[in-house]
Amino acid sequence: MPDLKQLFESVTQKSDKIDAYFPIYQSLFAQYRGKPDLVFVEIGVKNGGSLSMWREFFGPSARIIGIDYNPAAAGMREQGFEIYIADQSSIPFWEKFYREVGPIDVLLDDGGHTSKQQIVTVECALDHIKDGGMIMVEDTHTSYMKSYGSPTRYSFMNYTKAVADKIQVRAYPFKGARPNRFSKAVYSVSVFESIVVFAINRALCGASHLVHSGTAGLTAPQEENATPVVAHRGPIKSFLRALGLGSVKRTLYPIWIKLQVAREHYALRKYF
């Protein structure tokens, strides 16, 4: 298998990539190399160097499509690439794009890097990624940069957390949540340095169920001459019961639980 970093360094067209990306590319994209019907889409053509790198890596049968806002990117059509000139934050563009192109395997977002562009791109792509495919969003560190309007509640990284929350519905329908388009399509969310990957596999996104095996269980060993443990009723509880106020326990118990949870949360603040 060719080394993507070496391919990148050998292309004649200009391109810019963060070096930490190459091990991620190499690991995640290896499964698509040589796939005869592969459809690979990259947003952010710039000078076209990365498109050439992808064609060398995936093989001549791969359909490589580039999308860029700059009309100059259309020059890569002369080298056999399909090029769309468009704004990736435009929902009408994506609707037209998927009508023309059809389902795709991999979408790599190396475009404008704003949260709006990244989020709209994922939302529009979700229903058009083939099972076994993925959406990879690069340069997610912009979610923390003032020049990109962050940090904000509506950053792409907060959106990523929201997607991770949505797919948990398969195991537990929290707060009345129900299965949604994300829980039915996104098998996993992976976060790397400046990269987020949504792995799409609808076949693996069914509802989770508790399963059982075996019949034998474990019991604590009984030590010789050990004194049996007897439930002890505390003096306060006994006093309340003597006064006929046993119901106070039922009233105070939820309050006690809330206090315990608040105490735990206070201790956990240092991890956030």
XYZ file of N, CA and C in Angstrom:
816
model
N 0.847 -1.192 0.000
C 0.000 0.000 0.000
C 0.886 1.247 0.000
N 0.625 2.196 -0.890
C 1.452 3.404 -0.929
C 1.270 4.246 0.327
N 2.306 4.965 0.672
C 2.275 5.858 1.823
C 1.712 7.204 1.384
N 0.622 7.629 2.018
C -0.042 8.859 1.599
C 0.836 10.088 1.770
N 1.653 10.092 2.792
C 2.542 11.247 2.998
C 3.527 11.358 1.833
N 4.034 10.228 1.383
C 4.956 10.245 0.250
C 4.237 10.645 -1.030
N 3.017 10.163 -1.221
C 2.244 10.576 -2.387
C 1.996 12.074 -2.372
N 1.676 12.592 -1.207
C 1.429 14.028 -1.052
C 2.664 14.833 -1.445
N 3.814 14.362 -1.023
C 5.057 15.079 -1.302
C 5.492 14.974 -2.758
N 4.906 14.021 -3.505
C 5.337 13.811 -4.885
C 4.438 14.479 -5.919
N 3.258 14.987 -5.511
C 2.356 15.601 -6.489
C 2.912 16.942 -6.954
N 2.570 17.320 -8.173
C 3.078 18.569 -8.738
C 2.204 19.766 -8.391
N 0.894 19.526 -8.211
C -0.014 20.612 -7.858
C 0.170 20.970 -6.377
N -0.029 22.234 -6.055
C 0.121 22.685 -4.678
C -0.989 22.118 -3.796
N -0.659 21.904 -2.538
C -1.649 21.470 -1.554
C -1.099 21.706 -0.158
N -2.000 21.866 0.804
C -1.604 22.079 2.199
C -2.368 21.101 3.082
N -1.630 20.386 3.924
C -2.234 19.454 4.867
C -1.467 19.510 6.178
N -2.159 19.275 7.274
C -1.503 19.146 8.571
C -0.901 17.747 8.649
N 0.355 17.655 9.054
C 1.045 16.355 9.009
C 0.384 15.299 9.877
N -0.309 15.712 10.942
C -0.971 14.742 11.823
C -2.120 14.019 11.122
N -2.574 14.535 9.989
C -3.690 13.918 9.286
C -3.313 12.610 8.580
N -2.071 12.509 8.141
C -1.707 11.386 7.273
C -1.863 10.011 7.931
N -1.474 9.826 9.183
C -1.737 8.517 9.812
C -3.228 8.201 9.896
N -4.053 9.228 10.063
C -5.496 9.032 10.130
C -6.022 8.617 8.761
N -5.594 9.345 7.732
C -5.962 8.962 6.361
C -5.576 7.512 6.076
N -4.327 7.213 6.387
C -3.783 5.895 6.039
C -4.587 4.782 6.692
N -4.959 4.990 7.938
C -5.687 3.970 8.686
C -7.128 3.822 8.226
N -7.817 4.943 8.033
C -9.249 4.886 7.752
C -9.583 4.685 6.279
N -8.718 5.161 5.387
C -9.021 5.069 3.962
C -8.481 3.802 3.307
N -7.685 3.020 4.028
C -7.110 1.801 3.439
C -8.196 0.850 2.946
N -9.320 0.809 3.634
C -10.399 -0.121 3.281
C -11.023 0.173 1.919
N -10.828 1.412 1.420
C -11.439 1.799 0.155
C -10.478 1.702 -1.035
N -9.238 1.432 -0.763
C -8.250 1.384 -1.845
C -8.576 0.236 -2.803
N -8.652 0.556 -4.082
C -8.944 -0.444 -5.096
C -10.410 -0.795 -5.228
N -11.279 -0.177 -4.437
C -12.727 -0.453 -4.520
C -13.216 0.010 -5.900
N -13.771 -0.877 -6.713
C -14.060 -0.538 -8.114
C -15.086 0.562 -8.318
N -16.052 0.679 -7.408
C -17.100 1.676 -7.599
C -17.012 2.820 -6.585
N -15.825 3.057 -6.060
C -15.651 4.077 -5.024
C -16.003 5.466 -5.547
N -16.795 6.195 -4.759
C -17.087 7.598 -5.044
C -16.554 8.414 -3.867
N -15.525 9.201 -4.133
C -14.831 9.974 -3.091
C -14.983 11.448 -3.414
N -15.498 12.200 -2.454
C -15.743 13.629 -2.656
C -14.906 14.430 -1.670
N -14.160 15.406 -2.193
C -13.385 16.287 -1.329
C -13.853 17.723 -1.524
N -14.189 18.366 -0.412
C -14.526 19.788 -0.430
C -13.247 20.561 -0.104
N -12.888 21.502 -0.939
C -11.666 22.265 -0.756
C -10.587 21.811 -1.723
N -10.747 22.183 -3.003
C -9.812 21.749 -4.037
C -8.536 22.569 -4.019
N -8.682 23.870 -3.814
C -7.556 24.808 -3.860
C -6.794 24.631 -5.167
N -5.542 24.217 -5.085
C -4.734 24.063 -6.293
C -4.719 22.641 -6.842
N -5.464 21.755 -6.212
C -5.673 20.431 -6.780
C -4.715 19.340 -6.382
N -3.712 19.644 -5.552
C -2.730 18.633 -5.196
C -3.310 17.429 -4.494
N -4.271 17.648 -3.610
C -4.828 16.525 -2.852
C -5.662 15.608 -3.742
N -6.333 16.173 -4.760
C -7.105 15.328 -5.665
C -6.194 14.333 -6.377
N -5.033 14.814 -6.802
C -4.072 13.922 -7.458
C -3.583 12.852 -6.494
N -3.376 13.238 -5.244
C -2.939 12.280 -4.231
C -3.994 11.186 -4.032
N -5.263 11.580 -3.967
C -6.324 10.603 -3.752
C -6.440 9.647 -4.935
N -6.285 10.161 -6.139
C -6.391 9.290 -7.304
C -5.273 8.254 -7.316
N -4.075 8.678 -6.932
C -2.952 7.737 -6.867
C -3.195 6.689 -5.792
N -3.787 7.095 -4.699
C -3.977 6.174 -3.574
C -5.124 5.208 -3.821
N -6.263 5.709 -4.269
C -7.448 4.861 -4.411
C -7.450 4.049 -5.702
N -6.705 4.488 -6.687
C -6.641 3.732 -7.931
C -7.438 4.383 -9.050
N -7.168 3.998 -10.285
C -7.781 4.651 -11.453
C -9.281 4.452 -11.580
N -9.833 3.432 -10.922
C -11.273 3.178 -11.044
C -12.102 4.061 -10.121
N -11.458 4.764 -9.193
C -12.180 5.600 -8.239
C -12.732 6.844 -8.930
N -13.915 7.206 -8.548
C -14.522 8.448 -9.030
C -14.212 9.534 -8.014
N -13.316 10.447 -8.383
C -12.875 11.515 -7.480
C -13.566 12.812 -7.876
N -14.306 13.397 -6.929
C -15.060 14.622 -7.189
C -14.569 15.720 -6.260
N -14.321 16.890 -6.813
C -13.872 18.025 -6.018
C -14.912 19.132 -5.988
N -15.014 19.798 -4.856
C -15.939 20.926 -4.686
C -15.163 22.102 -4.117
N -15.332 23.267 -4.717
C -14.643 24.447 -4.207
C -15.451 25.697 -4.549
N -15.267 26.718 -3.725
C -15.956 27.993 -3.941
C -15.254 28.829 -5.007
N -13.956 28.593 -5.183
C -13.140 29.365 -6.116
C -13.281 28.819 -7.540
N -13.730 29.645 -8.502
C -13.897 29.170 -9.880
C -12.607 28.638 -10.500
N -11.457 29.054 -9.985
C -10.191 28.584 -10.544
C -10.016 27.081 -10.385
N -10.714 26.497 -9.410
C -10.605 25.052 -9.176
C -11.105 24.247 -10.368
N -11.915 24.875 -11.222
C -12.438 24.175 -12.400
C -11.319 23.734 -13.334
N -10.140 24.317 -13.185
C -9.008 23.918 -14.011
C -8.622 22.469 -13.844
N -9.004 21.852 -12.718
C -8.676 20.445 -12.486
C -9.511 19.500 -13.351
N -10.522 20.032 -14.024
C -11.287 19.200 -14.951
C -10.411 18.712 -16.100
N -9.421 19.509 -16.455
C -8.514 19.126 -17.540
C -7.709 17.887 -17.189
N -7.618 17.574 -15.884
C -6.891 16.381 -15.459
C -7.832 15.210 -15.163
N -9.063 15.339 -15.603
C -9.994 14.224 -15.500
C -10.840 14.168 -14.245
N -10.847 15.231 -13.455
C -11.639 15.246 -12.224
C -12.984 15.926 -12.460
N -14.000 15.453 -11.750
C -15.278 16.147 -11.738
C -15.177 17.276 -10.714
N -15.494 18.483 -11.130
C -15.364 19.642 -10.244
C -16.680 20.407 -10.193
N -17.117 20.710 -8.978
C -18.289 21.555 -8.762
C -17.835 22.850 -8.099
N -18.268 23.960 -8.639
C -17.982 25.265 -8.036
C -19.229 25.694 -7.276
N -19.119 25.769 -5.955
C -20.316 26.032 -5.158
C -19.949 26.424 -3.736
N -20.936 26.943 -3.034
C -20.835 27.280 -1.611
C -21.318 26.080 -0.812
N -20.461 25.490 -0.011
C -20.836 24.280 0.717
C -21.871 24.527 1.804
N -22.146 25.779 2.132
C -23.187 26.057 3.122
C -24.553 26.249 2.477
N -24.633 25.982 1.175
C -25.889 26.135 0.446
C -26.638 24.803 0.400
N -27.769 24.733 1.061
C -28.580 23.515 1.045
C -29.091 23.205 -0.362
N -29.569 24.192 -1.137
C -29.998 23.893 -2.505
C -28.889 23.279 -3.355
N -27.635 23.741 -3.151
C -26.540 23.135 -3.904
C -26.428 21.657 -3.593
N -26.459 21.296 -2.318
C -26.293 19.895 -1.940
C -27.450 19.041 -2.455
N -28.652 19.577 -2.429
C -29.786 18.824 -2.954
C -29.579 18.512 -4.428
N -29.123 19.506 -5.188
C -28.857 19.315 -6.613
C -27.678 18.364 -6.815
N -26.641 18.502 -5.982
C -25.440 17.681 -6.104
C -25.776 16.198 -5.953
N -26.521 15.845 -4.913
C -26.818 14.425 -4.674
C -27.834 13.878 -5.676
N -28.672 14.740 -6.227
C -29.542 14.281 -7.309
C -28.712 13.875 -8.527
N -27.660 14.620 -8.809
C -26.831 14.355 -9.981
C -25.833 13.225 -9.739
N -25.207 13.219 -8.573
C -24.118 12.279 -8.300
C -24.623 10.956 -7.740
N -25.664 11.024 -6.939
C -26.164 9.816 -6.295
C -25.407 9.518 -5.010
N -25.548 8.322 -4.450
C -24.883 7.956 -3.192
C -23.362 7.978 -3.348
N -22.674 8.329 -2.283
C -21.213 8.361 -2.292
C -20.669 7.535 -1.137
N -19.377 7.210 -1.222
C -18.740 6.417 -0.163
C -18.114 7.288 0.911
N -17.330 8.260 0.485
C -16.574 9.074 1.440
C -16.726 10.547 1.092
N -17.026 11.344 2.110
C -17.035 12.798 1.963
C -15.971 13.357 2.890
N -15.001 14.058 2.317
C -13.930 14.688 3.087
C -14.118 16.194 3.017
N -14.386 16.810 4.156
C -14.614 18.250 4.217
C -13.340 18.974 4.629
N -12.673 19.552 3.641
C -11.504 20.404 3.880
C -11.789 21.774 3.269
N -13.023 22.238 3.477
C -13.480 23.459 2.836
C -13.208 24.715 3.625
N -14.287 25.482 3.885
C -14.119 26.787 4.512
C -13.907 26.758 6.012
N -14.231 25.635 6.679
C -13.931 25.411 8.096
C -14.808 26.194 9.068
N -15.822 26.927 8.596
C -16.717 27.572 9.550
C -17.694 26.525 10.075
N -18.246 26.765 11.241
C -19.186 25.809 11.819
C -20.417 25.652 10.935
N -20.888 26.744 10.354
C -22.057 26.661 9.485
C -21.768 25.760 8.287
N -20.618 25.959 7.658
C -20.269 25.146 6.496
C -20.149 23.668 6.873
N -19.495 23.397 7.982
C -19.281 22.012 8.402
C -20.590 21.335 8.780
N -21.437 22.030 9.519
C -22.687 21.437 9.978
C -23.652 21.205 8.821
N -23.812 22.191 7.952
C -24.697 22.030 6.797
C -24.220 20.879 5.915
N -22.907 20.770 5.749
C -22.341 19.699 4.928
C -22.700 18.325 5.485
N -22.558 18.144 6.792
C -22.886 16.857 7.416
C -24.378 16.581 7.332
N -25.190 17.587 7.642
C -26.642 17.401 7.619
C -27.128 16.984 6.235
N -26.570 17.607 5.198
C -27.021 17.315 3.835
C -26.465 15.991 3.318
N -25.309 15.576 3.849
C -24.666 14.349 3.352
C -25.215 13.085 3.990
N -25.719 13.180 5.203
C -26.029 11.999 6.006
C -26.827 10.934 5.266
N -27.863 11.344 4.570
C -28.749 10.377 3.923
C -28.207 9.872 2.589
N -27.023 10.338 2.189
C -26.498 9.989 0.868
C -25.153 9.253 0.938
N -24.728 8.871 2.145
C -23.500 8.101 2.304
C -23.848 6.619 2.315
N -23.140 5.829 1.521
C -23.393 4.393 1.466
C -23.009 3.734 2.788
N -23.650 2.631 3.103
C -23.252 1.861 4.280
C -21.791 1.431 4.134
N -21.040 1.594 5.205
C -19.609 1.319 5.157
C -18.803 2.538 4.794
N -19.489 3.633 4.489
C -18.805 4.874 4.138
C -18.616 5.770 5.343
N -18.165 6.999 5.090
C -17.910 7.916 6.197
C -17.938 9.364 5.751
N -18.148 10.232 6.733
C -17.998 11.669 6.568
C -16.831 12.089 7.445
N -15.798 12.663 6.843
C -14.633 13.130 7.603
C -14.560 14.653 7.498
N -14.546 15.312 8.638
C -14.472 16.771 8.685
C -13.123 17.173 9.262
N -12.384 17.971 8.491
C -11.049 18.382 8.909
C -11.055 19.771 9.553
N -9.943 20.078 10.204
C -9.698 21.400 10.780
C -10.786 21.809 11.766
N -11.195 20.859 12.581
C -12.244 21.125 13.563
C -11.755 21.996 14.720
N -10.447 22.283 14.749
C -9.936 23.191 15.777
C -10.487 24.613 15.601
N -11.095 24.891 14.429
C -11.692 26.210 14.235
C -12.871 26.441 15.178
N -13.367 25.368 15.794
C -14.448 25.513 16.775
C -13.989 26.246 18.031
N -12.698 26.489 18.129
C -12.150 27.157 19.309
C -11.478 28.489 18.956
N -11.584 28.915 17.697
C -10.871 30.105 17.225
C -11.812 31.308 17.106
N -11.399 32.434 17.680
C -12.212 33.645 17.616
C -12.426 34.105 16.182
N -11.420 33.904 15.341
C -11.532 34.347 13.948
C -12.606 33.592 13.177
N -13.073 32.472 13.731
C -14.151 31.700 13.123
C -15.444 31.813 13.928
N -15.509 32.826 14.783
C -16.729 33.053 15.556
C -16.907 32.135 16.735
N -15.853 31.497 17.173
C -15.930 30.564 18.298
C -15.045 31.052 19.445
N -15.171 30.461 20.609
C -16.088 29.367 20.972
C -17.530 29.848 21.107
N -18.440 28.963 20.775
C -19.863 29.268 20.830
C -20.640 27.980 21.055
N -21.817 28.140 21.548
C -22.708 26.985 21.751
C -22.968 26.273 20.427
N -22.880 27.013 19.328
C -23.227 26.460 18.019
C -22.004 26.098 17.185
N -20.921 25.754 17.845
C -19.713 25.343 17.132
C -19.870 23.928 16.586
N -19.021 23.571 15.635
C -19.095 22.231 15.065
C -18.778 21.166 16.110
N -17.856 21.425 17.014
C -17.525 20.420 18.016
C -18.680 20.201 18.984
N -19.439 21.237 19.291
C -20.642 21.036 20.099
C -21.694 20.272 19.312
N -21.753 20.509 18.021
C -22.634 19.734 17.146
C -22.236 18.258 17.160
N -20.932 18.000 17.138
C -20.429 16.624 17.200
C -20.902 15.938 18.479
N -20.824 16.649 19.581
C -21.320 16.107 20.855
C -22.819 15.805 20.763
N -23.561 16.682 20.092
C -24.993 16.467 19.945
C -25.282 15.214 19.120
N -24.473 14.968 18.079
C -24.646 13.757 17.281
C -24.347 12.529 18.129
N -23.271 12.601 18.915
C -22.934 11.485 19.802
C -24.075 11.213 20.784
N -24.715 12.269 21.259
C -25.872 12.094 22.139
C -27.015 11.391 21.411
N -27.251 11.789 20.160
C -28.380 11.245 19.410
C -28.255 9.745 19.185
N -27.046 9.266 18.947
C -26.921 7.837 18.652
C -27.026 6.975 19.913
N -26.956 7.610 21.092
C -27.150 6.847 22.325
C -28.596 6.399 22.501
N -29.498 6.985 21.710
C -30.916 6.613 21.792
C -31.107 5.128 21.514
N -30.173 4.545 20.749
C -30.302 3.114 20.454
C -30.259 2.279 21.728
N -29.564 2.765 22.741
C -29.454 2.024 23.998
C -30.431 2.524 25.058
N -30.690 3.839 25.043
C -31.522 4.402 26.110
C -32.249 5.641 25.583
N -33.556 5.613 25.487
C -34.327 6.760 24.978
C -34.462 7.854 26.026
N -33.395 8.570 26.265
C -33.365 9.581 27.314
C -34.264 10.766 26.990
N -34.847 11.326 28.035
C -35.689 12.521 27.965
C -36.724 12.439 26.841
N -37.300 11.283 26.680
C -38.328 11.129 25.663
C -37.805 11.094 24.247
N -36.474 11.013 24.056
C -35.906 10.983 22.714
C -36.326 9.712 22.000
N -36.435 9.803 20.696
C -36.832 8.665 19.884
C -35.781 8.425 18.797
N -35.763 7.260 18.184
C -34.825 7.025 17.082
C -34.947 8.125 16.029
N -33.829 8.561 15.493
C -33.792 9.669 14.554
C -32.867 9.315 13.390
N -32.707 10.217 12.450
C -31.912 9.912 11.258
C -30.452 9.660 11.596
N -29.960 10.210 12.688
C -28.584 9.954 13.098
C -28.453 8.596 13.767
N -29.376 8.279 14.658
C -29.293 6.990 15.347
C -29.506 5.837 14.381
N -30.158 6.094 13.250
C -30.411 5.053 12.267
C -29.299 4.923 11.229
N -28.342 5.856 11.211
C -27.312 5.838 10.168
C -25.884 5.906 10.704
N -25.652 6.680 11.753
C -24.290 6.874 12.259
C -23.954 5.772 13.253
N -23.037 4.899 12.862
C -22.653 3.803 13.747
C -21.715 4.285 14.843
N -20.800 5.198 14.500
C -19.853 5.695 15.501
C -19.385 7.093 15.144
N -18.907 7.801 16.159
C -18.306 9.119 15.998
C -16.899 9.045 16.566
N -15.905 9.355 15.743
C -14.503 9.311 16.182
C -13.918 10.709 16.154
N -13.242 11.069 17.232
C -12.629 12.392 17.335
C -11.119 12.237 17.396
N -10.438 12.861 16.429
C -8.984 12.875 16.385
C -8.519 14.320 16.541
N -7.217 14.518 16.478
C -6.694 15.880 16.492
C -7.161 16.606 15.234
N -8.049 17.581 15.407
C -8.560 18.420 14.317
C -9.376 17.666 13.278
N -9.799 16.461 13.565
C -10.615 15.687 12.635
C -11.733 14.973 13.391
N -12.932 14.992 12.803
C -14.062 14.224 13.319
C -14.558 13.324 12.199
N -14.827 12.067 12.524
C -15.283 11.102 11.530
C -16.616 10.500 11.974
N -17.600 10.546 11.075
C -18.883 9.891 11.297
C -18.907 8.649 10.421
N -18.875 7.474 11.041
C -18.904 6.215 10.298
C -20.359 5.828 10.055
N -20.691 5.565 8.793
C -22.073 5.283 8.416
C -22.245 3.777 8.168
N -23.158 3.164 8.913
C -23.477 1.752 8.698
C -24.850 1.473 9.287
N -25.845 1.619 8.456
C -27.232 1.473 8.925
C -27.533 0.062 9.425
N -26.836 -0.927 8.844
C -27.079 -2.315 9.243
C -26.683 -2.573 10.693
N -25.787 -1.760 11.218
C -25.323 -1.938 12.595
C -25.990 -0.979 13.575
N -26.993 -0.261 13.100
C -27.608 0.775 13.933
C -28.976 0.390 14.481
N -29.226 -0.898 14.625
C -30.492 -1.325 15.204
C -30.553 -1.053 16.693
N -31.738 -1.189 17.249
C -31.916 -0.974 18.686
C -31.126 -2.008 19.473
N -30.574 -1.588 20.593
C -29.795 -2.488 21.446
C -30.723 -3.254 22.393
N -30.330 -4.486 22.709
C -31.113 -5.315 23.630
C -30.161 -6.026 24.593
N -30.586 -6.162 25.821
C -29.808 -6.892 26.809
C -29.913 -8.385 26.522
N -28.772 -9.065 26.459
C -28.767 -10.508 26.219
C -28.109 -11.197 27.408
N -28.373 -12.484 27.568
C -27.885 -13.221 28.723
C -27.205 -14.510 28.284
N -26.314 -14.983 29.123
C -25.694 -16.286 28.878
C -25.350 -16.937 30.217
N -25.281 -18.239 30.221
C -24.901 -18.952 31.431
C -25.971 -18.934 32.510
N -25.741 -19.748 33.553
C -26.682 -19.825 34.682
C -25.997 -19.661 36.032
N -24.691 -19.872 36.075
C -23.980 -19.822 37.349
C -23.623 -18.390 37.708
N -23.746 -18.089 39.009
C -23.369 -16.776 39.500
C -22.300 -16.885 40.569
N -21.854 -15.758 41.073
C -20.834 -15.726 42.113
C -21.445 -15.237 43.411
N -21.002 -15.813 44.534
C -21.421 -15.363 45.855
C -20.176 -15.106 46.673
N -20.295 -14.186 47.606
C -19.154 -13.858 48.456
C -18.827 -15.041 49.359
N -17.549 -15.394 49.502
C -17.192 -16.532 50.371
C -17.511 -16.222 51.829
N -18.002 -17.231 52.529
C -18.348 -17.067 53.945
C -17.150 -17.464 54.802
N -16.591 -16.510 55.546
C -15.433 -16.807 56.392
C -15.867 -17.642 57.611
N -14.956 -18.485 58.062
C -15.238 -19.339 59.215
C -15.434 -18.493 60.463
N -16.445 -18.831 61.242
C -16.784 -18.129 62.487
C -17.182 -16.670 62.262
N -17.534 -16.319 61.005
C -17.918 -14.930 60.730
C -19.280 -14.644 61.342
N -19.454 -13.427 61.836
C -20.735 -13.027 62.417
C -21.689 -12.625 61.308
N -22.864 -13.199 61.231
C -23.819 -12.840 60.183
C -24.111 -11.346 60.204
N -24.246 -10.779 58.999
C -24.551 -9.352 58.894
C -26.048 -9.168 59.103
N -26.408 -8.341 60.041
C -27.805 -8.078 60.350
C -28.117 -6.630 60.011
N -29.220 -6.429 59.294
C -29.618 -5.067 58.942
C -29.795 -4.263 60.219
N -29.204 -3.063 60.261
C -29.271 -2.215 61.449
C -30.145 -1.007 61.153
N -31.117 -0.798 61.998
C -31.978 0.359 61.846
C -31.401 1.482 62.680
N -31.042 2.560 61.984
C -30.438 3.698 62.664
C -31.351 4.315 63.698
N -30.802 5.012 64.690
C -31.619 5.598 65.754
C -32.596 6.638 65.251
N -32.207 7.394 64.223
C -33.115 8.425 63.708
C -34.318 7.766 63.049
N -34.041 6.721 62.251
C -35.132 6.019 61.576
C -36.068 5.388 62.614
N -35.475 4.769 63.655
C -36.297 4.141 64.701
C -37.156 5.181 65.410
N -36.547 6.340 65.672
C -37.269 7.413 66.356
C -38.444 7.890 65.503
N -38.214 8.058 64.205
C -39.284 8.523 63.312
C -40.397 7.493 63.218
N -40.021 6.216 63.176
C -41.032 5.174 63.103
C -41.844 5.129 64.403
N -41.167 5.344 65.544
C -41.879 5.336 66.826
C -42.899 6.449 66.899
N -42.603 7.562 66.202
C -43.530 8.690 66.186
C -44.567 8.589 65.072
N -44.483 7.498 64.332
C -45.426 7.345 63.221
C -45.077 8.212 62.040
N -43.794 8.584 61.916
C -43.363 9.473 60.826
C -42.492 8.733 59.824
N -42.778 7.456 59.601
C -41.990 6.684 58.644
C -42.058 7.249 57.239
N -43.164 7.947 56.911
C -43.317 8.509 55.570
C -42.327 9.636 55.308
N -41.750 10.204 56.372
C -40.778 11.281 56.202
C -39.586 10.782 55.400
N -39.246 9.513 55.597
C -38.129 8.922 54.861
C -38.381 9.007 53.366
N -39.618 8.667 52.975
C -39.945 8.696 51.545
C -39.890 10.108 50.995
N -40.172 11.076 51.825
C -40.132 12.474 51.395
C -38.705 12.986 51.298
N -37.891 12.617 52.302
C -36.523 13.142 52.361
C -35.562 12.407 51.431
N -35.880 11.167 51.084
C -34.941 10.372 50.287
C -34.603 11.029 48.941
N -35.580 11.501 48.155
C -35.231 12.159 46.889
C -34.358 13.394 47.089
N -34.609 14.128 48.179
C -33.801 15.315 48.454
C -32.365 14.901 48.765
N -32.244 13.820 49.538
C -30.906 13.325 49.890
C -30.153 12.897 48.637
N -30.858 12.228 47.713
C -30.232 11.797 46.461
C -29.745 13.006 45.668
N -30.562 14.047 45.567
C -30.163 15.248 44.833
C -28.932 15.897 45.446
N -28.868 15.904 46.759
C -27.704 16.476 47.438
C -26.451 15.657 47.140
N -26.604 14.329 47.127
C -25.480 13.464 46.822
C -24.993 13.682 45.387
N -25.925 13.799 44.458
C -25.556 14.032 43.056
C -24.857 15.380 42.904
N -25.392 16.410 43.562
C -24.766 17.733 43.495
C -23.345 17.694 44.044
N -23.156 16.917 45.106
C -21.824 16.770 45.699
C -20.867 16.093 44.713
N -21.368 15.062 44.037
C -20.538 14.377 43.049
C -20.183 15.293 41.882
N -21.173 16.054 41.418
C -20.923 16.965 40.307
C -19.884 18.017 40.682
N -19.959 18.494 41.901
C -18.982 19.488 42.359
C -17.573 18.903 42.330
N -17.447 17.652 42.732
C -16.133 16.993 42.725
C -15.630 16.738 41.307
N -16.563 16.587 40.341
C -16.181 16.282 38.960
C -15.832 17.520 38.143
N -16.070 18.713 38.693
C -15.840 19.931 37.913
C -14.431 20.024 37.365
N -13.463 19.520 38.097
C -12.062 19.640 37.675
C -11.762 18.864 36.392
N -12.650 17.947 36.025
C -12.424 17.169 34.799
C -13.061 17.815 33.574
N -13.739 18.918 33.753
C -14.426 19.569 32.644
C -13.859 20.953 32.376
